[in-house]
Coordinates of C-alpha atoms and ligand atoms in Angstrom, one line a residue:
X1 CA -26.0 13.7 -2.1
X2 CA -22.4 14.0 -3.1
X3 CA -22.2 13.2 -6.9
X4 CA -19.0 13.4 -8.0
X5 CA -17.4 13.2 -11.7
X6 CA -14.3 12.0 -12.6
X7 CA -10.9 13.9 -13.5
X8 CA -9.5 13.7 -16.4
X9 CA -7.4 16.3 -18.4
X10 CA -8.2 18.5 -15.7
X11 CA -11.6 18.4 -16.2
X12 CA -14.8 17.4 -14.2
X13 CA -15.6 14.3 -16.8
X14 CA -19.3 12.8 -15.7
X15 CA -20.3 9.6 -17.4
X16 CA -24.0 9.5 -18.1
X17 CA -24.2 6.3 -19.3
X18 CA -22.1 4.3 -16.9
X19 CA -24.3 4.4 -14.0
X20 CA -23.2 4.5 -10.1
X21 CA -21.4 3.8 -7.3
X22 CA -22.6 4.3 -4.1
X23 CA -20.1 5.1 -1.3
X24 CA -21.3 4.8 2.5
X25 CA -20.0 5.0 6.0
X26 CA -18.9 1.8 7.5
X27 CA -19.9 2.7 10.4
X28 CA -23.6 4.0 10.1
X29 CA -24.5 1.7 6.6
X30 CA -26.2 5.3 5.1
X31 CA -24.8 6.4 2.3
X32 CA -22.4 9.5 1.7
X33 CA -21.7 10.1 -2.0
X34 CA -22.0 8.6 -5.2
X35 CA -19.0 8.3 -8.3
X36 CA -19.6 7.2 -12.1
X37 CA -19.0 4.0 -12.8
X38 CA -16.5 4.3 -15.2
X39 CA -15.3 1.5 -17.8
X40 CA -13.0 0.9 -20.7
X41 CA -14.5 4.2 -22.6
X42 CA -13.4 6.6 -20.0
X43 CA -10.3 4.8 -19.1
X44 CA -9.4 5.4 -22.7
X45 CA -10.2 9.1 -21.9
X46 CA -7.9 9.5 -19.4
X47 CA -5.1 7.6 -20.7
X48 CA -4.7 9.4 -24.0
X49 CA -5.2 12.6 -21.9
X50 CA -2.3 11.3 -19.7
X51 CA -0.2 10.3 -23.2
X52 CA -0.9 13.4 -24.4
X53 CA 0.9 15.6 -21.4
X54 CA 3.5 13.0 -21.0
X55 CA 6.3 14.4 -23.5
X56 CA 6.2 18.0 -22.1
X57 CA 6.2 16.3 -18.4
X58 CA 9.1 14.4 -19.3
X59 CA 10.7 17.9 -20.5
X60 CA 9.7 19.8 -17.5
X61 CA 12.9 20.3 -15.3
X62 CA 12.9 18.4 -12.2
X63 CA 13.3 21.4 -10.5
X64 CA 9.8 22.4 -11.6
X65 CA 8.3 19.1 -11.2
X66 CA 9.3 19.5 -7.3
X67 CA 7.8 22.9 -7.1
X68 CA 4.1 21.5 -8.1
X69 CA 4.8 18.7 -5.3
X70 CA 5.5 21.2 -2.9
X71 CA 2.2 22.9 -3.8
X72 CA 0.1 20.1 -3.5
X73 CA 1.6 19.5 -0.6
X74 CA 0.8 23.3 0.7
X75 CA -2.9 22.9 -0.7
X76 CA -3.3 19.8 1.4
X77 CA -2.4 21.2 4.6
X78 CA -4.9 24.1 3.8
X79 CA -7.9 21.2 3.1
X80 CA -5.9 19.0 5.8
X81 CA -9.0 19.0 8.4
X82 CA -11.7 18.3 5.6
X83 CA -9.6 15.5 3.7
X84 CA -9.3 13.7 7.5
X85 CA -13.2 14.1 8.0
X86 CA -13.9 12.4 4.6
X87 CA -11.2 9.9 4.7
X88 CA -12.7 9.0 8.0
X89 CA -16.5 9.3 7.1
X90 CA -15.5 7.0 3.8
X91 CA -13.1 4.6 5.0
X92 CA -13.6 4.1 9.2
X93 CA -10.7 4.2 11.1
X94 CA -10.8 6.0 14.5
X95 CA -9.5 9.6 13.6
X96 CA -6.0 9.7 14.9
X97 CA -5.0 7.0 12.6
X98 CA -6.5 8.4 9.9
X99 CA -4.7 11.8 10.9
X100 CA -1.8 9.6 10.7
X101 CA -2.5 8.5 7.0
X102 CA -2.7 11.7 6.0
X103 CA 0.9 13.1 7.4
X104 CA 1.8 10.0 5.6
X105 CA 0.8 10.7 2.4
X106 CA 1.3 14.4 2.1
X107 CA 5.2 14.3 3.9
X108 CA 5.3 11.7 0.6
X109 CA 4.9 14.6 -1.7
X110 CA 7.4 16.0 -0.4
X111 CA 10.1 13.3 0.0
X112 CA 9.6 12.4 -3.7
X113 CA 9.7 16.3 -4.6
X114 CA 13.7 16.5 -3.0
X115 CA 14.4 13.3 -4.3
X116 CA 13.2 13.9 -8.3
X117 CA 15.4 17.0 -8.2
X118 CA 18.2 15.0 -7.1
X119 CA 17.6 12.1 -10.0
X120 CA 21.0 11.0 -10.9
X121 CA 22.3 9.1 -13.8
X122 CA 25.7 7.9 -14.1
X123 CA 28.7 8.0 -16.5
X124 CA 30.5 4.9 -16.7
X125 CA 34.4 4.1 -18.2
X126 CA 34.2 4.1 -22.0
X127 CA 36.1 1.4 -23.9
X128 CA 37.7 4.4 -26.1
X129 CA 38.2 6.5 -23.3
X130 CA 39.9 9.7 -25.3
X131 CA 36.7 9.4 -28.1
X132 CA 33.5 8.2 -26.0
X133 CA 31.2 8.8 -23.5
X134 CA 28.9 6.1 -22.0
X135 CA 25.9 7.6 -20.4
X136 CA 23.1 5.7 -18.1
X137 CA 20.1 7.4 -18.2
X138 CA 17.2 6.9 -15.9
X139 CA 14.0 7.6 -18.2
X140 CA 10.7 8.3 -17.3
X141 CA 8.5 5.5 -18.7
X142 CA 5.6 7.7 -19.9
X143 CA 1.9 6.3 -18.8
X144 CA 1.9 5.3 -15.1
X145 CA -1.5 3.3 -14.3
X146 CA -1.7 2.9 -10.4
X147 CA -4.4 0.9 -8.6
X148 CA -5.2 1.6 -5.0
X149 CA -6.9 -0.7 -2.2
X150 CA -9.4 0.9 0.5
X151 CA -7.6 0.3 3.6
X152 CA -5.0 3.2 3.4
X153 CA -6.4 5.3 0.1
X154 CA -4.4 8.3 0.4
X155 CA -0.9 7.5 1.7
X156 CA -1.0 4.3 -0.7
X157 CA -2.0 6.5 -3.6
X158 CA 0.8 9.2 -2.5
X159 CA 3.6 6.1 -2.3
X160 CA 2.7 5.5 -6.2
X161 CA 1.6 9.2 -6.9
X162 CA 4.0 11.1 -5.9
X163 CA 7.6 9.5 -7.2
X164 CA 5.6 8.5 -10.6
X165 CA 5.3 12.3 -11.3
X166 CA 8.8 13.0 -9.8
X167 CA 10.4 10.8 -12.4
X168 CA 8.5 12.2 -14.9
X169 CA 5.7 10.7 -16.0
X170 CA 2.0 11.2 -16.3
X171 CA -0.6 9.2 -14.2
X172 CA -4.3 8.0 -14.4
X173 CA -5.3 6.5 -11.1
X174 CA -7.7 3.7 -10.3
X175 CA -9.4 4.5 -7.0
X176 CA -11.0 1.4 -5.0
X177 CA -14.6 1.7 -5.5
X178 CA -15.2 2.2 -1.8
X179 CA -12.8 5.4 -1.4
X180 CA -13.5 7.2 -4.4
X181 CA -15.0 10.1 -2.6
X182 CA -11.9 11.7 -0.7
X183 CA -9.8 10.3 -3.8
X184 CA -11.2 12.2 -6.0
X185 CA -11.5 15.5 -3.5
X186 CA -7.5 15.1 -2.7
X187 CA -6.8 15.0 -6.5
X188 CA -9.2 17.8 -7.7
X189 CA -8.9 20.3 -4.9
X190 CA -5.1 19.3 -4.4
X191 CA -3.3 18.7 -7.9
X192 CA -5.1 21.1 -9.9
X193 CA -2.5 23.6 -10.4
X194 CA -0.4 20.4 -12.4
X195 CA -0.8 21.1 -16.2
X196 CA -4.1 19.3 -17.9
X197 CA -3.2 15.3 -18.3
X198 CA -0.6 14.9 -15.7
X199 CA -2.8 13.5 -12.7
X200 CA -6.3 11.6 -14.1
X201 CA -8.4 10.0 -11.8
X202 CA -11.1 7.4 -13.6
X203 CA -13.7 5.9 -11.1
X204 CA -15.1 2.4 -11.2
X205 CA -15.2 -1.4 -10.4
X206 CA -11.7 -3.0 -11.0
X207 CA -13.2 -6.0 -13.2
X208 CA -14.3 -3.0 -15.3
X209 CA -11.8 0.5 -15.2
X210 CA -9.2 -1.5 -13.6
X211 CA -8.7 -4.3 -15.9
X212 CA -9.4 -1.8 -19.0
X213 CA -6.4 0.2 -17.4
X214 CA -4.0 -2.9 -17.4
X215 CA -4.9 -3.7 -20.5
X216 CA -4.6 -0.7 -22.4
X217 CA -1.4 -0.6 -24.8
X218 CA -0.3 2.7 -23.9
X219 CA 0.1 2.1 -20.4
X220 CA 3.7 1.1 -20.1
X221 CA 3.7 0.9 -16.1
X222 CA 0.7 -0.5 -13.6
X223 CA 1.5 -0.2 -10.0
X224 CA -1.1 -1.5 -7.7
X225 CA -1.7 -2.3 -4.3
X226 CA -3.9 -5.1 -3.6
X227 CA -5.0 -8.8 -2.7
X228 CA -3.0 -11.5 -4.4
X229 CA -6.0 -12.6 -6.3
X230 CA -6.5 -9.4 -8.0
X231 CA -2.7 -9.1 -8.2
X232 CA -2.6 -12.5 -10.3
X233 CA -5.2 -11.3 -12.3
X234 CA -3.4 -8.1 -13.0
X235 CA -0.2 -10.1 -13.8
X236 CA -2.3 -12.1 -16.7
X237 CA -3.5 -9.3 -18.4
X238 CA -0.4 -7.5 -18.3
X239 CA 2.0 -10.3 -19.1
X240 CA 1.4 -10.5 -23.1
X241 CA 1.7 -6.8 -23.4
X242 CA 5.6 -7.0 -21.5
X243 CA 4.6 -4.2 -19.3
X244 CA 6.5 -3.3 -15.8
X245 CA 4.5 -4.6 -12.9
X246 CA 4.7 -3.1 -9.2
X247 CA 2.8 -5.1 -7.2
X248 CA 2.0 -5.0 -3.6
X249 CA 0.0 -7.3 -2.5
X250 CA -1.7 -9.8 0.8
X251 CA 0.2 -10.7 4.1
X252 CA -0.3 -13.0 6.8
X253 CA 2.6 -11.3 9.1
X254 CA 3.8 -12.9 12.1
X255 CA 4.7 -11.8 15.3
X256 CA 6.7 -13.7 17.5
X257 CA 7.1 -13.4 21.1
X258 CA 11.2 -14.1 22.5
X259 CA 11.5 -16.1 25.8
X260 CA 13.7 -12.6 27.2
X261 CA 10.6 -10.5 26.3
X262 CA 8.7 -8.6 28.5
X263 CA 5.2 -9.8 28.6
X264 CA 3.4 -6.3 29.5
X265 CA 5.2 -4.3 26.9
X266 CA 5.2 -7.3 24.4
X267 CA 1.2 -7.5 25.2
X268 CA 0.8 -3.2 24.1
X269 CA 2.9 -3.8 20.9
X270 CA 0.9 -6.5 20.1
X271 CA -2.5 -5.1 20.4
X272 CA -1.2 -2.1 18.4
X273 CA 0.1 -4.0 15.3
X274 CA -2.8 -6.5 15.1
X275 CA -5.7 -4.1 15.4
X276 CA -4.7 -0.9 13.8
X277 CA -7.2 0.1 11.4
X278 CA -9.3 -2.5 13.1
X279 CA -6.9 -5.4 11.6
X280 CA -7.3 -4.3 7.8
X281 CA -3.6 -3.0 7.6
X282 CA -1.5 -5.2 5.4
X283 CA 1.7 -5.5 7.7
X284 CA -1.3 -6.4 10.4
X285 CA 0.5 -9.3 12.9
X286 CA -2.4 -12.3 12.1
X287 CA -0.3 -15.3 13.4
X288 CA 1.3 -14.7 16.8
X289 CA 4.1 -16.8 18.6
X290 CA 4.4 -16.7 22.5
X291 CA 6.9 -19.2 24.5
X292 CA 5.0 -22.2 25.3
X293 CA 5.8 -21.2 29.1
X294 CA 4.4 -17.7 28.8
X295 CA 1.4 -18.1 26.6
X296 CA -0.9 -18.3 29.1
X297 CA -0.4 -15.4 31.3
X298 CA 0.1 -13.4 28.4
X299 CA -3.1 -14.4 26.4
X300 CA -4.8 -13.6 29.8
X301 CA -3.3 -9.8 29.7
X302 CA -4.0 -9.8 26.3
X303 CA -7.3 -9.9 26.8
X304 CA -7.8 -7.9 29.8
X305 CA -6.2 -5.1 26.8
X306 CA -8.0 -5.9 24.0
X307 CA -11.6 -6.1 26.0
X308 CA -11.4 -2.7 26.8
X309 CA -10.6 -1.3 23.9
X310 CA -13.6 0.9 22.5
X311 CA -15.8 0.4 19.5
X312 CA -17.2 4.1 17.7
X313 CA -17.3 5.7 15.2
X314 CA -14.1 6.9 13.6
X315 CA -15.1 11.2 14.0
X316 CA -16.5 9.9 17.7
X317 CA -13.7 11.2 20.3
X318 CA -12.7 8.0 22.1
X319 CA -12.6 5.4 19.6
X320 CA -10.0 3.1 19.4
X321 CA -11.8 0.6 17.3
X322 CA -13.6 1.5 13.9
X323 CA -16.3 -0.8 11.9
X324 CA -14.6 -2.7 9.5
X325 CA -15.0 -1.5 5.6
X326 CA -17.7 -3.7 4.4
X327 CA -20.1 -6.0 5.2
X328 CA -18.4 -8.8 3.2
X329 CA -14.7 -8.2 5.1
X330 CA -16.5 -8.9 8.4
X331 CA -18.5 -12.0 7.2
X332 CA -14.7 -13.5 5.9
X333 CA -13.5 -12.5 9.7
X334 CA -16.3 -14.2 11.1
X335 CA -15.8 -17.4 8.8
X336 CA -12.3 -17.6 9.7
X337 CA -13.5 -17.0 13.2
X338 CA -16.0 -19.8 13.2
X339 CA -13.6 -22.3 11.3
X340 CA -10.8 -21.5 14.5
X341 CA -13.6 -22.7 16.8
X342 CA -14.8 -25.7 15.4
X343 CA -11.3 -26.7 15.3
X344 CA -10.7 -26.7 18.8
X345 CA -9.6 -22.9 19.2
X346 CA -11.1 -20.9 22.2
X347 CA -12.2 -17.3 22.5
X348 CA -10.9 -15.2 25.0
X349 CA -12.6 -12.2 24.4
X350 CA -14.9 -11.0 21.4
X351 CA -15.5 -13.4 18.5
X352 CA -19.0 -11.9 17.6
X353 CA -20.8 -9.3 15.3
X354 CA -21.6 -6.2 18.1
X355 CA -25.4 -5.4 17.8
X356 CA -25.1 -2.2 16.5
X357 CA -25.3 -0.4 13.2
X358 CA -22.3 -0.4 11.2
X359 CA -20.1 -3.6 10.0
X360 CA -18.2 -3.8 13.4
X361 CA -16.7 -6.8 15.2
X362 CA -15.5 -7.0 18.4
X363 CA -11.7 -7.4 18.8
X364 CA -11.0 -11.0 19.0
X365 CA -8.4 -13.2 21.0
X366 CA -8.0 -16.6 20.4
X367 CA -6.0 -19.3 22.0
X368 CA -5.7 -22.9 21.4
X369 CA -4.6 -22.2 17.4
X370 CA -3.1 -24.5 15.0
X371 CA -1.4 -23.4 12.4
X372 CA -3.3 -25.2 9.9
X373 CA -6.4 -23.4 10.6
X374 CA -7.8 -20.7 8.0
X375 CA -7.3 -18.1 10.6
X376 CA -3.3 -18.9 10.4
X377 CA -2.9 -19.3 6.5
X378 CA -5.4 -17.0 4.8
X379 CA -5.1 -13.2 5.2
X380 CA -8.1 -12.4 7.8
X381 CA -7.9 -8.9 7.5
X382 CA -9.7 -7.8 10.5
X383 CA -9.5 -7.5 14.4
X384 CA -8.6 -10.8 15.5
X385 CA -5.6 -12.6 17.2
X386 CA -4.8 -16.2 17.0
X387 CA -2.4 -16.8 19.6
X388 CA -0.3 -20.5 19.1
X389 CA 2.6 -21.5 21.6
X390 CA 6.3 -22.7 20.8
X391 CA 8.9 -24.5 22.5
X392 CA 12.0 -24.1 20.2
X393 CA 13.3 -20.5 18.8
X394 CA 14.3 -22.0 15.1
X395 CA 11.0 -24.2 15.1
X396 CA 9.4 -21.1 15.6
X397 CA 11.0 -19.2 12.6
X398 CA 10.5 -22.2 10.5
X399 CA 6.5 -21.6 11.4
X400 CA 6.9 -17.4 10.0
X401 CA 8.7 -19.0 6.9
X402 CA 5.8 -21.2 6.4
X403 CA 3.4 -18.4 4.9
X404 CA 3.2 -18.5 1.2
X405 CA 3.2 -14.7 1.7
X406 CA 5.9 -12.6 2.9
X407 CA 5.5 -8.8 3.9
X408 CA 6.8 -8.1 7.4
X409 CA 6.9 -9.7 10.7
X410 CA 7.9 -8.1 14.1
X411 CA 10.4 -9.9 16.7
X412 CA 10.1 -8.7 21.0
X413 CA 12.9 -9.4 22.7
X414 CA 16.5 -7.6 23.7
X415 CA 18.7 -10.4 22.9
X416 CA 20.9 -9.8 19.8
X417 CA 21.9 -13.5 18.8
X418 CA 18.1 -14.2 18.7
X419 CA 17.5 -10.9 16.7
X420 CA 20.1 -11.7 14.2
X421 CA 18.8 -15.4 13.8
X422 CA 15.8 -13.6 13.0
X423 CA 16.1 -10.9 10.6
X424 CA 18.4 -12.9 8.9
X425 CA 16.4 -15.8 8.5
X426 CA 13.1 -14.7 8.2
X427 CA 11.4 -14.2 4.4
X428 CA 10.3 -10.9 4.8
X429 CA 10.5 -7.4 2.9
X430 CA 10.1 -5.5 6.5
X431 CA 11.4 -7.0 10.0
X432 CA 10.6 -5.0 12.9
X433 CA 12.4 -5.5 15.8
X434 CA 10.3 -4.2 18.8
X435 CA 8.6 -1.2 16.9
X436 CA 6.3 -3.3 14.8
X437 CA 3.9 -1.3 11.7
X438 CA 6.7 1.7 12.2
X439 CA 7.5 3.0 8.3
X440 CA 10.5 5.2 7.1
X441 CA 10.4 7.5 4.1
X442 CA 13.5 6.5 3.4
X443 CA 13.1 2.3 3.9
X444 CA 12.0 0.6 1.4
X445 CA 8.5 -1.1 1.9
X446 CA 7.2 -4.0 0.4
X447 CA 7.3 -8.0 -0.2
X448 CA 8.8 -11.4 -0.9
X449 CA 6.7 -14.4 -2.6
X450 CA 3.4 -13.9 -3.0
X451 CA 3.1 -10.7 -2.0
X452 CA 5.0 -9.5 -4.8
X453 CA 8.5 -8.1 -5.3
X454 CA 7.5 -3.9 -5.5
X455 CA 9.4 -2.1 -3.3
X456 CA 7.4 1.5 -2.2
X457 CA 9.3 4.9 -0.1
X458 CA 13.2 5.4 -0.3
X459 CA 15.1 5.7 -3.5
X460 CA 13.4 2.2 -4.9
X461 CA 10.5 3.9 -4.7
X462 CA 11.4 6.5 -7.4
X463 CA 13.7 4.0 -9.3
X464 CA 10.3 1.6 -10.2
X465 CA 9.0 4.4 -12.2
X466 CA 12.2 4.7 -14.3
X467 CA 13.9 2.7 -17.3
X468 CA 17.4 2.4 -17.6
X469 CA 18.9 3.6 -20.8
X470 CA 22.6 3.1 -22.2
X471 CA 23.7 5.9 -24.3
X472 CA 27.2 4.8 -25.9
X473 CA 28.7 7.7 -27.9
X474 CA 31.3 7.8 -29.7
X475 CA 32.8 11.7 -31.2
X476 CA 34.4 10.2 -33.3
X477 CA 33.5 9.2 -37.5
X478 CA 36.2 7.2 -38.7
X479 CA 35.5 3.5 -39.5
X480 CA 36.4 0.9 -37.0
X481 CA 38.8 -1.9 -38.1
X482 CA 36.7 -4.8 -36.7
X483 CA 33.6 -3.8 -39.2
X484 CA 32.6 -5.5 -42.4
X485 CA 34.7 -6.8 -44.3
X486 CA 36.7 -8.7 -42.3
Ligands
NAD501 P1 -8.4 -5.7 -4.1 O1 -7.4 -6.5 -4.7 O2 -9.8 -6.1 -4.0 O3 -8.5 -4.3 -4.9 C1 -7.4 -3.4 -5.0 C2 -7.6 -2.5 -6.2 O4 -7.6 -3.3 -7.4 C3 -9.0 -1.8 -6.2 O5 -8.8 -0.5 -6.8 C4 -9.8 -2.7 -7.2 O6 -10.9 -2.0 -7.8 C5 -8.7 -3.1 -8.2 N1 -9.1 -4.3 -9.0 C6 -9.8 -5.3 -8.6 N2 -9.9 -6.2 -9.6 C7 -9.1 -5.7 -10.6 C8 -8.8 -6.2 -11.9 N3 -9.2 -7.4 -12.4 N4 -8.0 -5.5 -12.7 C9 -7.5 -4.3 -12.2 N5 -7.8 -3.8 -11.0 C10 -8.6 -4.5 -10.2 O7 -7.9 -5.3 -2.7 P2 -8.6 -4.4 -1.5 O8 -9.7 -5.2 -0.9 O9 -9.0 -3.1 -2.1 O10 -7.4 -4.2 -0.5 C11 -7.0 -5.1 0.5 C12 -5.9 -6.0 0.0 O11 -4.8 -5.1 -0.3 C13 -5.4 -6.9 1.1 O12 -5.0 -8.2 0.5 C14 -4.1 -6.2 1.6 O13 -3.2 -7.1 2.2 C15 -3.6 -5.6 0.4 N6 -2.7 -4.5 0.7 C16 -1.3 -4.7 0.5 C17 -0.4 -3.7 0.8 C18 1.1 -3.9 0.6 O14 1.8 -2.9 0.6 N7 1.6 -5.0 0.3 C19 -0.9 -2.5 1.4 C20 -2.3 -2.4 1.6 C21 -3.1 -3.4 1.3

């Protein structure tokens, strides 16, 4: 069994009292590890050991801070092979994309490393120009709490991880409960060379550890990834407190089909962005648009696709399709599933639980969609693809706006007036013309509405973990004529 402890102060911190979580493979149900089930007693551990490190953090030169990045970045290429096994084993995903997740989140490290060392202020025009100096200063904020989903454990960690210690401050990280394990074997085996305090990792439920992290005075900063539930919950907590939220939360992206698009091409992009990670991707496209004219013979070639996709385990060679995380994520695809049909919807291929071990689902197309049914509105988070028809271009964006959510949403097609119609108009942090799910270190990632305003990668990313400070100096003693008494 693989009983882990948490890290805190650079420590191996076990919780005797708190009792357990089980972790276990998706794919085979057993179980593969165990982590304490931490609460508001730990969390207080860690965040006073993260208080305590923060002032000589926030003193070490950025030079330095870069360094340590670049050697947890060296470490993880040495444990590169193990970490993929583990994040696999934990999390699901067929191997390449897990492969994938971790170039991510370790070429991260060292993004945010050059970028820290660049940090730049300004000086701005003094009203006394011969006697002042007015500095802006970008400050590190101290206590960094950062919450972290399953779906993507490492690279969303590293997005939050890695500019929160290249600004300068100190970190204690909230792990989902169901990707604890390679957490925790990233952080211990990766970050230990960091001085004691800098990088804590507390393990537990988020009603418990998470919310006792939000809520804990002397965390000035939570960023978390997330649904928008948990998000609003987050947001409630934090709110009396005043404390800077970075939020990243639920989508429902669209992807919509131009009438110049090609359909085969169109079809392989499609397949791609829906069913990565077998659907649990938060850019994943859920709501698809396709010319009325075309939709049939491209559902049909859909399908032919999507049905021969292969189902495995995510270490089996050959898999293109993992089991999705938990048993509960695959009953909510099968509701939303079940709700399509009773509604009219047809499916084309899949729409049932596979009789195998593991909590897979078969890759699901559906046609016949409305765009009132759950399986357009609510995030479905799994391998299916409701497939509705339009007849009008605008009409169509109209339907994308319509989302109370707004992360990305992908556009096929080679005409440039209907391109710019659309990442103009469309209410979207990410537009992806073409290339849909493609990141940049250097774009910002993130929302609009409800799924929350953080902005993760390029310089935003770094600028969230830093206040803004206005130094106004004046050299100069003498008494000022428009001071008391007038
Ligand atoms: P979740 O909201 O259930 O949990 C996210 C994290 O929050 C976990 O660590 C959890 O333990 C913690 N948490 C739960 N309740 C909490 C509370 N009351 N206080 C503090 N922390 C709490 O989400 P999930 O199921 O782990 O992840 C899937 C969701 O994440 C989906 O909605 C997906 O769209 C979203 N997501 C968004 C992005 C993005 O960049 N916008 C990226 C990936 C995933």
């Amino acid at each position: 069994m693989n009983d882990r402890a948490m890290w805190i102060g650079g420590q191996h911190v076990t919780a005797p009292d708190a009792g357990w979580i089980d972790s276990r493979d998706p794919a085979t149900e057993e179980v593969i590890g165990r982590v304490p089930a931490g609460g508001a007693a730990e969390v207080a551990q860690a965040v006073a050991a993260a208080r305590d490190a923060a002032d000589d953090w926030r003193y070490t030169a950025a030079n330095d801070r870069a360094e340590l990045l670049h050697e947890a970045y060296a470490k993880s290429m040495a444990h590169h092979g193990e970490l993929v096994e583990l994040l696999t084993r934990e999390q699901g995903k067929a191997r390449p994309e897990q492969e994938e997740e971790a170039e991510w989140a370790l070429t991260s490290l060292r993004y945010y490393a050059e970028l820290g060392r660049n940090g730049v202020g300004r000086v701005v025009p003094s009203a006394e120009p011969r006697t002042q100096l007015n500095l802006v200063l970008k400050e590190p904020y101290g206590v960094v709490g950062a919450i972290v989903p399953w779906n993507y454990p490492l690279l969303l960690l590293s997005w939050k991880l890695a500019p929160a210690l290249a600004a300068g401050n100190t970190v204690v990280v909230k792990p989902s409960e169901l990707t604890s394990l390679v957490t925790l074997e990233w952080i211990e085996r990766c970050f230990d060379h960091f001085p004691p305090g800098v990088v804590n990792v507390v393990t537990g439920y988020g009603t418990d550890a998470g919310e006792a992290l939000v809520a804990h005075p002397d965390v000035r900063v939570i960023a978390m990834t997330g649904s928008v539930a948990t998000g609003q919950r987050i947001a409630s907590v934090a709110a009396p407190m005043m404390k800077h939220l970075h939020l990243e939360l639920g989508g429902k992206d669209a992807f919509v089909v131009a009438p110049d698009a090609e359909l085969d091409t169109a079809v392989d992009a499609l397949a791609y962005s829906a069913l990565l990670n077998a659907g649990q991707v938060c850019t994943s496209s859920e709501r698809i648009f396709v010319p009325q004219g075309m939709r049939d013979d491209f559902a049909e070639a859909l399908s032919a696709k999507v049905s021969g996709l292969r189902l495995g385990h995510g270490l089996e060679e050959g898999t293109d399709i993992g089991p999705l995380a938990d048993d509960r994520f695959r009953d909510k695809v099968d509701a939303h599933v079940r709700d399509a049909l009773d509604r009219g919807a047809r499916v084309l291929t899949g729409g049932v639980r596979p009789d195998r071990q593991g909590w897979f689902y078969e890759p699901t197309v559906l046609v016949d969609v409305d765009d009132d049914m759950v399986i357009m509105t609510e995030e479905t988070f799994g391998p299916t693809i409701p497939v509705a028809s339009y007849d009008d271009f605008d009409a169509a964006i109209e339907r994308v706006n319509a989302s109370e959510m707004g992360l990305g949403a992908t556009l096929r097609s080679s005409d440039p007036l209907l391109i710019k119609r659309f990442y103009e108009r469309v209410k979207a942090g990410t537009v992806w013309i073409n290339d849909p799910l493609t990141d940049n270190y250097a774009g910002p990632f993130g929302g609009t509405k409800m799924t929350g305003g953080g902005r993760e990668l390029g310089p935003e990313g770094l600028e969230t973990f830093l206040e803004t400070k206005h130094v106004h100096w004046d050299f100069d003693q003498a008494s000022k004529d428009w001071w008391l008494p007038y």
